[in-house]
mmCIF file of C-alpha atoms in Angstrom:
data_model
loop_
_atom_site.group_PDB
_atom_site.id
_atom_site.type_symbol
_atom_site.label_atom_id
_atom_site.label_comp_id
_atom_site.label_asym_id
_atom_site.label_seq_id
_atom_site.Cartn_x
_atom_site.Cartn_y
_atom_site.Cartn_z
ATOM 1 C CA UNK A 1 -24.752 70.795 94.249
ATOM 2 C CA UNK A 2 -23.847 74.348 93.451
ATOM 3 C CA UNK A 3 -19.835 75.196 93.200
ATOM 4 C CA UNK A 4 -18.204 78.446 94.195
ATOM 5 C CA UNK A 5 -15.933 78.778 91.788
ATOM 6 C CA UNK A 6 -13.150 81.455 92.577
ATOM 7 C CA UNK A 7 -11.380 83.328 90.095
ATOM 8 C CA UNK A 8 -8.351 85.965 89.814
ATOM 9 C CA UNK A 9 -9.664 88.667 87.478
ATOM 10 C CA UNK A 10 -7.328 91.633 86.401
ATOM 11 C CA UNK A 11 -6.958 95.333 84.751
ATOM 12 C CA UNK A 12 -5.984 96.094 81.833
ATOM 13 C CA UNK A 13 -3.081 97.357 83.310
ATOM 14 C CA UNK A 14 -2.377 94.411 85.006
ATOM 15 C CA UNK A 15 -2.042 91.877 82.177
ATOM 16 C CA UNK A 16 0.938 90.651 80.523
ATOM 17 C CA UNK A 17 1.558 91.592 76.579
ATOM 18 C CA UNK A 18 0.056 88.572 75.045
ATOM 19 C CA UNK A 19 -3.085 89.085 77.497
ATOM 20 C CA UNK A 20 -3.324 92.542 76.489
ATOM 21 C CA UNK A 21 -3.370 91.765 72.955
ATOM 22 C CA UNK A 22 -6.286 89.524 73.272
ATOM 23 C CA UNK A 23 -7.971 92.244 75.432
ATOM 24 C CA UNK A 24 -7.902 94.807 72.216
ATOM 25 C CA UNK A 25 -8.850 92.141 69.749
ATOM 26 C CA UNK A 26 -12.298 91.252 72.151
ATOM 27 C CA UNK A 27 -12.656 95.275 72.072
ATOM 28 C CA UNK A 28 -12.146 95.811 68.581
ATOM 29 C CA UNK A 29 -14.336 93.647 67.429
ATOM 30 C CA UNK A 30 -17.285 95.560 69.672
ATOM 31 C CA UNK A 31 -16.364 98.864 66.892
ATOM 32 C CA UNK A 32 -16.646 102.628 67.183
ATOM 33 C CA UNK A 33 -20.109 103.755 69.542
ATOM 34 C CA UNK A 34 -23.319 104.220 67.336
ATOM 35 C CA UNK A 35 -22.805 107.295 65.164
ATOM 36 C CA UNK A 36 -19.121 107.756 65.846
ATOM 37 C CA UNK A 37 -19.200 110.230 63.037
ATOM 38 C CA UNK A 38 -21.467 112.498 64.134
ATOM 39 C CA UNK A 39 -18.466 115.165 65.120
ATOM 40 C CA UNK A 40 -16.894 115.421 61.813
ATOM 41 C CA UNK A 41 -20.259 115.650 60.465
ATOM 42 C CA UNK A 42 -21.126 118.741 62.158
ATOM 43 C CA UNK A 43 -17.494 119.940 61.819
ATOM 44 C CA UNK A 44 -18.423 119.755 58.158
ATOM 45 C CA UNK A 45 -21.741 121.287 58.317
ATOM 46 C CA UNK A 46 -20.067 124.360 59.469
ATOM 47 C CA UNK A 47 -17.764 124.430 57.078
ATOM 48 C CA UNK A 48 -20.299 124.376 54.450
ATOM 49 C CA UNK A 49 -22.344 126.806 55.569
ATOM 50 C CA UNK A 50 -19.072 129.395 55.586
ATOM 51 C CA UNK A 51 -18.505 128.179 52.062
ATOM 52 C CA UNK A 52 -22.162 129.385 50.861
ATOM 53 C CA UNK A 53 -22.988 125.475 50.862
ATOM 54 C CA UNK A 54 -26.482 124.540 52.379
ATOM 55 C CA UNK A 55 -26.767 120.990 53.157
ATOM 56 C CA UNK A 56 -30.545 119.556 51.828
ATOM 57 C CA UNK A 57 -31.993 117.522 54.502
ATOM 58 C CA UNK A 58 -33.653 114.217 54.978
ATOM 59 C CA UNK A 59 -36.096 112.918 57.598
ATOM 60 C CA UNK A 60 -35.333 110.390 59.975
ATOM 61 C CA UNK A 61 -37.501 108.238 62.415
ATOM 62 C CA UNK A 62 -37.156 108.097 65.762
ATOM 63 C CA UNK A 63 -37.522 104.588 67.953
ATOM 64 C CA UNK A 64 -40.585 106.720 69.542
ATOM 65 C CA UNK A 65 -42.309 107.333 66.644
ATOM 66 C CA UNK A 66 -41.272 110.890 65.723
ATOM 67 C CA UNK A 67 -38.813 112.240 63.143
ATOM 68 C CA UNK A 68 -35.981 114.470 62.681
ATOM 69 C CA UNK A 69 -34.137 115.895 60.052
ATOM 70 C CA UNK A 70 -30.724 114.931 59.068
ATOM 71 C CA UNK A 71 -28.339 116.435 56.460
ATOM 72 C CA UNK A 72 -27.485 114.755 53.254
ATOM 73 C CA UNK A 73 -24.201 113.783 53.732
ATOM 74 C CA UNK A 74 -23.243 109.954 53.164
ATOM 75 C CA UNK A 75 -19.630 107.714 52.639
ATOM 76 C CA UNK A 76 -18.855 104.258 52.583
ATOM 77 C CA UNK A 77 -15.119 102.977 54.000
ATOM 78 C CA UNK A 78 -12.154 102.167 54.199
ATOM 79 C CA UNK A 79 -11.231 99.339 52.730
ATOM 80 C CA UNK A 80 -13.053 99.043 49.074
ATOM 81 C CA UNK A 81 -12.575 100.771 45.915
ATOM 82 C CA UNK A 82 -15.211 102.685 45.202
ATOM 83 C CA UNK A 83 -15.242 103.998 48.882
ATOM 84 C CA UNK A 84 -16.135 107.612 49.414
ATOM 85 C CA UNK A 85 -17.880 110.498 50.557
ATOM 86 C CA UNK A 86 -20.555 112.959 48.964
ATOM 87 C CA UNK A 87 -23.236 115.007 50.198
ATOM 88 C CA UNK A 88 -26.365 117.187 48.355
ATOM 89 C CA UNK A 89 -26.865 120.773 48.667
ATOM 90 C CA UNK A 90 -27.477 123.963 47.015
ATOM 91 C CA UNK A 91 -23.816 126.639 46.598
ATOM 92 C CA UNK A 92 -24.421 130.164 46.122
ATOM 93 C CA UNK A 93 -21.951 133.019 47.051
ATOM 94 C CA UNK A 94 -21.042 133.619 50.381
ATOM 95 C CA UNK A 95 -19.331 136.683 51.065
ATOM 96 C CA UNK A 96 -15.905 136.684 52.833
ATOM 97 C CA UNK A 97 -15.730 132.561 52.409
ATOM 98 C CA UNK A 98 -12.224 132.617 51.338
ATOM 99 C CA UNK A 99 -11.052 134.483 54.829
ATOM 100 C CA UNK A 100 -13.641 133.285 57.319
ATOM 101 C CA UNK A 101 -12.513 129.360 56.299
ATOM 102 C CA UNK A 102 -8.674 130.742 57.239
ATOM 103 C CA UNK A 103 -10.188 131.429 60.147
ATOM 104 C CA UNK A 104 -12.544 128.474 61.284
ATOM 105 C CA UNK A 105 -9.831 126.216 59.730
ATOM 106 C CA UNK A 106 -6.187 127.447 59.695
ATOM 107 C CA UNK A 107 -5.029 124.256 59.800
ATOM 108 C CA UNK A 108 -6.351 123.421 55.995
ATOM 109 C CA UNK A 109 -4.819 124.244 53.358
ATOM 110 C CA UNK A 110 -7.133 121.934 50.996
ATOM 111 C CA UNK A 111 -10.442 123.996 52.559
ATOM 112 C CA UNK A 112 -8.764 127.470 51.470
ATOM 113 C CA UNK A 113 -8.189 126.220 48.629
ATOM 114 C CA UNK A 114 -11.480 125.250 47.279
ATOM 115 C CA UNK A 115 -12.512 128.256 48.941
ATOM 116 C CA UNK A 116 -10.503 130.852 46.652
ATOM 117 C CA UNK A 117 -11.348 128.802 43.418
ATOM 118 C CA UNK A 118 -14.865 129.494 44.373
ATOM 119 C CA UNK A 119 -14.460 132.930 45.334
ATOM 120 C CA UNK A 120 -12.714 133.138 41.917
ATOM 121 C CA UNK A 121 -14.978 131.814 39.521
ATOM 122 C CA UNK A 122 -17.806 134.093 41.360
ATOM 123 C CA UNK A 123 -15.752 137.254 40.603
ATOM 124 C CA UNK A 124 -15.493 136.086 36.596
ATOM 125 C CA UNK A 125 -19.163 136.283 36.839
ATOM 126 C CA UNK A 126 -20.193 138.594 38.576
ATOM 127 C CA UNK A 127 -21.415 136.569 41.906
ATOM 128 C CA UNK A 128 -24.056 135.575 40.141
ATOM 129 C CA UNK A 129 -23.588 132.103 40.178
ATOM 130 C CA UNK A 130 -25.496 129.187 42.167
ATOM 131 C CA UNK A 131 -24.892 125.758 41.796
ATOM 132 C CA UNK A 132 -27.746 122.171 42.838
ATOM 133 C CA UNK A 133 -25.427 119.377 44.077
ATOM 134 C CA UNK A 134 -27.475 115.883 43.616
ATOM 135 C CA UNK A 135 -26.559 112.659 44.801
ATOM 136 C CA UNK A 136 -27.156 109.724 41.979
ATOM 137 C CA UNK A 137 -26.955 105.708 42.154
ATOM 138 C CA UNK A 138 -26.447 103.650 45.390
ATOM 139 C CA UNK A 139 -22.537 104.206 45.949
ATOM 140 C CA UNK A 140 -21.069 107.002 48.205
ATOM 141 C CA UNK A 141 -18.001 108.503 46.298
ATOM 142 C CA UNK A 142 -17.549 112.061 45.190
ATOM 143 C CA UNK A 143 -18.427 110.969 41.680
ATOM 144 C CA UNK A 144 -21.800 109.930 42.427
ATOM 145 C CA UNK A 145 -22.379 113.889 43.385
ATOM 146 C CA UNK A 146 -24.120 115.254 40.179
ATOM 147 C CA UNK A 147 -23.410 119.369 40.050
ATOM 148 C CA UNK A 148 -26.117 121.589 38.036
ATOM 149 C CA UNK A 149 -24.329 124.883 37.750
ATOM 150 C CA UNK A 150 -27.054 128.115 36.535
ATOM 151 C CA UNK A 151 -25.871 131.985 36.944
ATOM 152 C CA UNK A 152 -28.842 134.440 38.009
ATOM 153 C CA UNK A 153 -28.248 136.982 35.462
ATOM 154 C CA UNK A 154 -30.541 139.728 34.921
ATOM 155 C CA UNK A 155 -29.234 140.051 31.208
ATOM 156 C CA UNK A 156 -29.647 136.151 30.689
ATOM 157 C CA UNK A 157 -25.872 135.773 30.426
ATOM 158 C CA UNK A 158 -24.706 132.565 30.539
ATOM 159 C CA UNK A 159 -22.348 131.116 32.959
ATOM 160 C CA UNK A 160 -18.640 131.303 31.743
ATOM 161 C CA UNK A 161 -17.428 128.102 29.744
ATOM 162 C CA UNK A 162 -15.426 127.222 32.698
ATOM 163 C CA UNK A 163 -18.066 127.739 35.503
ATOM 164 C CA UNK A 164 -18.962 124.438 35.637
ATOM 165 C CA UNK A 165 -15.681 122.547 35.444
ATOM 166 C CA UNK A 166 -14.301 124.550 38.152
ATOM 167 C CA UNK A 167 -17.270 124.648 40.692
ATOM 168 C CA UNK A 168 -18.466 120.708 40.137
ATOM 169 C CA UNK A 169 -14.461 119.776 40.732
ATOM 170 C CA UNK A 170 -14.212 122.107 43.722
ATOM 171 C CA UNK A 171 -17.810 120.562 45.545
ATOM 172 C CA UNK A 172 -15.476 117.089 44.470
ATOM 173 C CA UNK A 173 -12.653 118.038 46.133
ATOM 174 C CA UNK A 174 -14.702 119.481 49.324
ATOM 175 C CA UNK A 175 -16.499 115.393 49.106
ATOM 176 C CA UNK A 176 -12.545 114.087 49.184
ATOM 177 C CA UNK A 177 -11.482 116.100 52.422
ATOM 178 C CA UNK A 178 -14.530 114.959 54.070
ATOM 179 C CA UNK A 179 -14.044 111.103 53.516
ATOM 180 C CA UNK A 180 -10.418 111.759 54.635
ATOM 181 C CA UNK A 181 -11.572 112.995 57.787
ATOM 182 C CA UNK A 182 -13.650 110.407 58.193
ATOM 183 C CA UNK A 183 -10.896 108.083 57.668
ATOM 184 C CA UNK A 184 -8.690 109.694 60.009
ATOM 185 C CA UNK A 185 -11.396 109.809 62.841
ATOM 186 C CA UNK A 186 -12.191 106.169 62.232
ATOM 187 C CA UNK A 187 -8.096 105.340 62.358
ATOM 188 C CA UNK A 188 -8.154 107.123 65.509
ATOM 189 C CA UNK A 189 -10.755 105.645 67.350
ATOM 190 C CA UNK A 190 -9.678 101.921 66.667
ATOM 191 C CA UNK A 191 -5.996 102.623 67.338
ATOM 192 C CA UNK A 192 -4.296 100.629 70.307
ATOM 193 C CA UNK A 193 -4.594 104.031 72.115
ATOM 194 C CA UNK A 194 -7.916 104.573 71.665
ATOM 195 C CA UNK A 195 -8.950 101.407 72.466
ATOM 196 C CA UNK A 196 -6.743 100.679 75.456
ATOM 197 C CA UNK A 197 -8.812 104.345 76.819
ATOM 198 C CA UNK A 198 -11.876 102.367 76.162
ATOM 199 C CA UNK A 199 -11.063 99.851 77.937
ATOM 200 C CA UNK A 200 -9.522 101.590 81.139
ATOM 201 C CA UNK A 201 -12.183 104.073 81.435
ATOM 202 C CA UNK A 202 -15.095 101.382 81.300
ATOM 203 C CA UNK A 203 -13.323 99.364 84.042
ATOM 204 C CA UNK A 204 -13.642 96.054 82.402
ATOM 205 C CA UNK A 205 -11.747 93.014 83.957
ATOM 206 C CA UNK A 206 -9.613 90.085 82.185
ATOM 207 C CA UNK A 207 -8.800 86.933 83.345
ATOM 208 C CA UNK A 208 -4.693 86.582 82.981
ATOM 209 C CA UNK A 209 -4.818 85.080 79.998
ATOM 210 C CA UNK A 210 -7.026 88.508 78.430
ATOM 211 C CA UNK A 211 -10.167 87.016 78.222
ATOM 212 C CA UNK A 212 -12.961 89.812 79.581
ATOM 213 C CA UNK A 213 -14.387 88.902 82.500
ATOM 214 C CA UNK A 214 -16.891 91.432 83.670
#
C-alpha cells in the first residue's frame, strides 16, 4: 500500500550552520551557469577594439543546425600550471588608445599601461606598425600566443630592433590581465556569497540536516 510520507522541509535561511554548509557543498558542486564567462569576454572585446586589437573569429554550431561566429579568445584554470589565457588577432594603430582606455577603464592601471607602450613604440616608427597574433599548440597560456610584428613602410624600412620585443610582450601582458579577470569572476561566482544568492533566489528547500529537497 502506498505511504504518505510527511516531511519538514526548510530555507536556506532557516537551517542551522552545519546544514547550511552542506547546502553550499550540494550547490557548488552544480558550478558556474553555461558560459559564465561570457561578460568578461565581451568586456575584453571592447577593450581590444580601443587598443587597435581585432579579435579573428571562429564559427560555431548551433543545436539547430546553424552557426555563429565567436572570437578567438581561449584560457584554461585555476588550479594547474600551465593555466592561462590567450587570444588571436590582428594590432594596428588606433588613434587616441592610450586616453580612450583611461576612460573605458579608469580603474586599470595594467590596461594603460600596455596602452602607452603601444602608443610608444608606434610613435618610434612612425605608426606604421601592425602586428598578426597566432595561437600555437593545444594549451591556453599567453605563451602559446605567437606575435608576427611587420611595419607598412612606404620606404621598406624595417621595424625598429625593439618593435617586436615590446609589442609581442605587451599583447602578453594584455593575455595575463584577461586570465586574471577570469579568475576573479570565477572566485566570485563560487564564493559563499554568491552561492548562498543562488540558492535564495532559486527558492530551493533543505531538509534540516541541508540535504536539498525540492
Amino acid at each position: 500500500m502506498p505511504e504518505v510520507i510527511c516531511t519538514t522541509v526548510y530555507q536556506f535561511p532557516e537551517l542551522s550552520d552545519v546544514a547550511k554548509d552542506k547546502a553550499r557543498s550540494w550547490y557548488c558542486e552544480l558550478g558556474p551557469h553555461d558560459d559564465w564567462w561570457d561578460a568578461v569576454y565581451e568586456d575584453f572585446e571592447r577593450i581590444c577594439e580601443v587598443l587597435g586589437i581585432r579579435l579573428k573569429t571562429t564559427p560555431v554550431r548551433l543545436m539547430g543546425g546553424g552557426t555563429r561566429s565567436e572570437p578567438c579568445i581561449w584560457f584554461s584554470g585555476f588550479w594547474s600550471q600551465g593555466d592561462g589565457a590567450c587570444f588571436e588577432g590582428y594590432w594596428s594603430h588606433a588613434k587616441g588608445a592610450a586616453a580612450r582606455i583611461r576612460d573605458y577603464a579608469p580603474r586599470y592601471a595594467t590596461l594603460h599601461g600596455i596602452a602607452d607602450r603601444l602608443q610608444a613604440i608606434q610613435r618610434r616608427n612612425f605608426y606604421q606598425l601592425a602586428a598578426e597574433v597566432s595561437h600555437r599548440g593545444r594549451y591556453y597560456h599567453e605563451y602559446t600566443m605567437s606575435v608576427d610584428v611587420t611595419r607598412d613602410s612606404p620606404t621598406w624600412q624595417p621595424p625598429t630592433e625593439d618593435a617586436e620585443e615590446i609589442v609581442t610582450e605587451a599583447l602578453r601582458d594584455l593575455a595575463r590581465w584577461l586570465y586574471r579577470q577570469l579568475q576573479a569572476e570565477y572566485d566570485h561566482l563560487t564564493s559563499d556569497e554568491a552561492i548562498e544568492e543562488g540558492i535564495i533566489v532559486n527558492e530551493y528547500t533543505f531538509t534540516e540536516a541541508g540535504r536539498r529537497f525540492r
